[in-house]
XYZ file of N, CA and C in Angstrom:
234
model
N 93.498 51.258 -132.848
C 92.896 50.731 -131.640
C 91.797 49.724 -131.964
N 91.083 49.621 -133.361
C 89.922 48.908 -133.288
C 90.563 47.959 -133.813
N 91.895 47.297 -134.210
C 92.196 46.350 -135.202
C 92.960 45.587 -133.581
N 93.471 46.299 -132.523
C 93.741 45.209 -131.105
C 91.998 44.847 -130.810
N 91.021 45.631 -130.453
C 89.984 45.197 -130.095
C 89.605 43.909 -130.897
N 89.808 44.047 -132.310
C 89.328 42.907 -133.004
C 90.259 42.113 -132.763
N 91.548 41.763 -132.713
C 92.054 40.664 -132.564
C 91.619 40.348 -130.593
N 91.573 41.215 -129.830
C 91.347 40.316 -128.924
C 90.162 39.849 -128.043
N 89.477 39.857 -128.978
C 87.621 39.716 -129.538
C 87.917 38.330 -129.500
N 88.738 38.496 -131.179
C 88.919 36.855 -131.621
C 89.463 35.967 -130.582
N 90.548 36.598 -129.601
C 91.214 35.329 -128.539
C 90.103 35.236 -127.737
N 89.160 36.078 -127.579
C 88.433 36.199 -126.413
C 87.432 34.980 -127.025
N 87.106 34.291 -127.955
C 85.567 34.082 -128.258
C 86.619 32.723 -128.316
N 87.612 32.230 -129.249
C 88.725 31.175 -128.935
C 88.590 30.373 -127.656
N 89.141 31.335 -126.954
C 88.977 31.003 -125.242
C 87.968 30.353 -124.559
N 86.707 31.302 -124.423
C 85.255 30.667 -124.713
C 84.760 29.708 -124.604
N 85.137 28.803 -126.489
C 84.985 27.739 -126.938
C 85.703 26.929 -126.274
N 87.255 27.095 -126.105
C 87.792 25.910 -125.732
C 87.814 25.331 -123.897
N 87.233 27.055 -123.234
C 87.005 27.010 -122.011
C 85.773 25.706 -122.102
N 84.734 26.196 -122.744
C 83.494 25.071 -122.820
C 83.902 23.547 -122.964
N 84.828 23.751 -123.863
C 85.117 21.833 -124.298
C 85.777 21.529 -123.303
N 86.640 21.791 -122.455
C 87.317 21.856 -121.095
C 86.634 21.284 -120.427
N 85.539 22.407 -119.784
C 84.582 22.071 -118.685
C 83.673 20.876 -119.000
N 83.185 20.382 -120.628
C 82.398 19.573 -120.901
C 83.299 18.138 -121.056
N 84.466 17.740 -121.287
C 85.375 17.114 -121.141
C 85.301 16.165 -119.780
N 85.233 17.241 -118.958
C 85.783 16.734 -117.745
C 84.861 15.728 -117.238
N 85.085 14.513 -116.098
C 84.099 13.565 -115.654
C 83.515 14.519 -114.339
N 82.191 13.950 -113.925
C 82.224 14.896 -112.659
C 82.653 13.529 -111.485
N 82.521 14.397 -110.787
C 83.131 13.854 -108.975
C 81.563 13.187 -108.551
N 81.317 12.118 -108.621
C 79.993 11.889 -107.937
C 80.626 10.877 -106.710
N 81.871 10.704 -106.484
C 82.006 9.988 -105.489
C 81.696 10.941 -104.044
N 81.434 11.882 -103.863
C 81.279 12.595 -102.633
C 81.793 12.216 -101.685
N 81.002 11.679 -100.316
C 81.661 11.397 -99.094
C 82.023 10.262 -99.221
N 81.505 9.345 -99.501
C 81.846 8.294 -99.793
C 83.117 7.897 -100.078
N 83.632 9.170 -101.281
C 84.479 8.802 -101.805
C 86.128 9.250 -100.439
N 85.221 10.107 -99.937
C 86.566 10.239 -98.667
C 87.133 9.324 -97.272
N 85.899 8.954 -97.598
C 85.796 7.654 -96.039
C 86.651 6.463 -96.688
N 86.624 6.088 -98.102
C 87.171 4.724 -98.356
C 88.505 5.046 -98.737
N 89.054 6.378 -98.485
C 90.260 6.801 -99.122
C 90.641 6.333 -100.319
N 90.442 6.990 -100.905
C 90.344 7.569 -102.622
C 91.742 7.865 -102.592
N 92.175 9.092 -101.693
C 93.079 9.589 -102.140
C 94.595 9.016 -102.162
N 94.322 7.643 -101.257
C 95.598 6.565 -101.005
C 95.929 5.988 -102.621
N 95.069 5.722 -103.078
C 95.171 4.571 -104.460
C 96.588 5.653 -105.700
N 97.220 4.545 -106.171
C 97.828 5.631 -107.233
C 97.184 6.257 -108.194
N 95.892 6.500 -108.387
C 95.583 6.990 -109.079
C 95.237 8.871 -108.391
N 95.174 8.298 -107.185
C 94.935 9.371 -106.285
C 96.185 10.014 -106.101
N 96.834 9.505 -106.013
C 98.467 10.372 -105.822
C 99.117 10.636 -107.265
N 98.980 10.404 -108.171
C 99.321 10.925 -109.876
C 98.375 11.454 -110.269
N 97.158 12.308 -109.839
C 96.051 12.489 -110.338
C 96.481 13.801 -111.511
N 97.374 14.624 -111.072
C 97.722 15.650 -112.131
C 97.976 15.242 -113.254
N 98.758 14.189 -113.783
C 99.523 13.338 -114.823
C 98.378 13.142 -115.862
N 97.171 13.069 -115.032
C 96.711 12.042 -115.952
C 95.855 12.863 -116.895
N 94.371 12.794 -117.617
C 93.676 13.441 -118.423
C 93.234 14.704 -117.775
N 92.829 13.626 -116.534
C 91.543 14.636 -115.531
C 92.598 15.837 -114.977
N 93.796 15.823 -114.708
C 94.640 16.654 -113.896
C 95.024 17.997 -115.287
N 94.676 17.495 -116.592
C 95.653 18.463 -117.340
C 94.432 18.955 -118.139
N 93.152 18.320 -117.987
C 91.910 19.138 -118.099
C 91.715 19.899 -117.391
N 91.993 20.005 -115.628
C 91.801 20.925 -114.676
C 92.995 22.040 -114.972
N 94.356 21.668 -115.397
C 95.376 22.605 -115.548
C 94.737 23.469 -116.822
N 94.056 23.115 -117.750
C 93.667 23.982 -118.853
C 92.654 24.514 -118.482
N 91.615 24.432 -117.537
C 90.336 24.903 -117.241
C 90.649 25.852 -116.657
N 91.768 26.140 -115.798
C 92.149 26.718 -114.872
C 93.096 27.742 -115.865
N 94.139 27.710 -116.617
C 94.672 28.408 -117.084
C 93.421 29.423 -117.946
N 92.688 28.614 -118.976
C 91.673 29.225 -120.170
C 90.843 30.660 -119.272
N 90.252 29.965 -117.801
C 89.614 30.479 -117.315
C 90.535 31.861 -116.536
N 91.543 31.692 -115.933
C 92.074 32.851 -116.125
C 92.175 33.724 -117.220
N 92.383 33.131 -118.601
C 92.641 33.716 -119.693
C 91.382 34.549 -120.072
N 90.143 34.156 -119.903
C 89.042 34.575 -119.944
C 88.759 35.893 -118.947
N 88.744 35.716 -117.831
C 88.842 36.854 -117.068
C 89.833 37.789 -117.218
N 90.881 37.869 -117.666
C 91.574 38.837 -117.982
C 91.388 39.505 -119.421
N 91.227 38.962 -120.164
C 90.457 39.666 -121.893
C 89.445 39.958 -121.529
N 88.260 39.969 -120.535
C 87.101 40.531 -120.579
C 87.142 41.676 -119.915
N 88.104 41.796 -118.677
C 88.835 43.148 -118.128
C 89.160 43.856 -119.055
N 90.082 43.324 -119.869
C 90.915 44.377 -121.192
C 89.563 45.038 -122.034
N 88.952 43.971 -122.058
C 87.995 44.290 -123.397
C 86.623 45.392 -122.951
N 86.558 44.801 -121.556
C 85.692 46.183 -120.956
C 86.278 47.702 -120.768
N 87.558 47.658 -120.687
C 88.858 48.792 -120.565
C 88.580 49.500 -122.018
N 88.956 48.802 -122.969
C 89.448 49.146 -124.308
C 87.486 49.693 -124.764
């Protein structure tokens, strides 16, 4: 039992790190309202937005961060 705890220590602290470079990666949104009134979301960049860096940084932020909450469940369990 202590040799799963240690390995999923290690995914857990993995995760972590790469959750951080994720979130620090990403650009922020400072267009606010602004950015909704001039429709943003018409331009192609607005309609391929998944494709691009910003869309598959959010798909990993989003996956890691699940990944994170579920090993810290396990790891509080175990």
């Amino acid at each position: 039992m202590e040799v799963l705890k240690i390995i999923i220590t290690v995914i857990f602290v993995i995760a972590c790190i790469a959750l951080s470079v994720c979130v620090l990666a990403q650009e922020g949104k400072s267009a606010g309202l602004s950015g909704s009134i001039s429709g943003l979301a018409d331009t192609y960049w607005g309609k391929n937005r998944s494709r691009s860096k910003e869309g598959g940084l959010l798909k990993a932020t989003i996956a890691l961060s699940t990944v994170f909450f579920i090993l810290s469940i396990v790891l509080n369990i175990i």
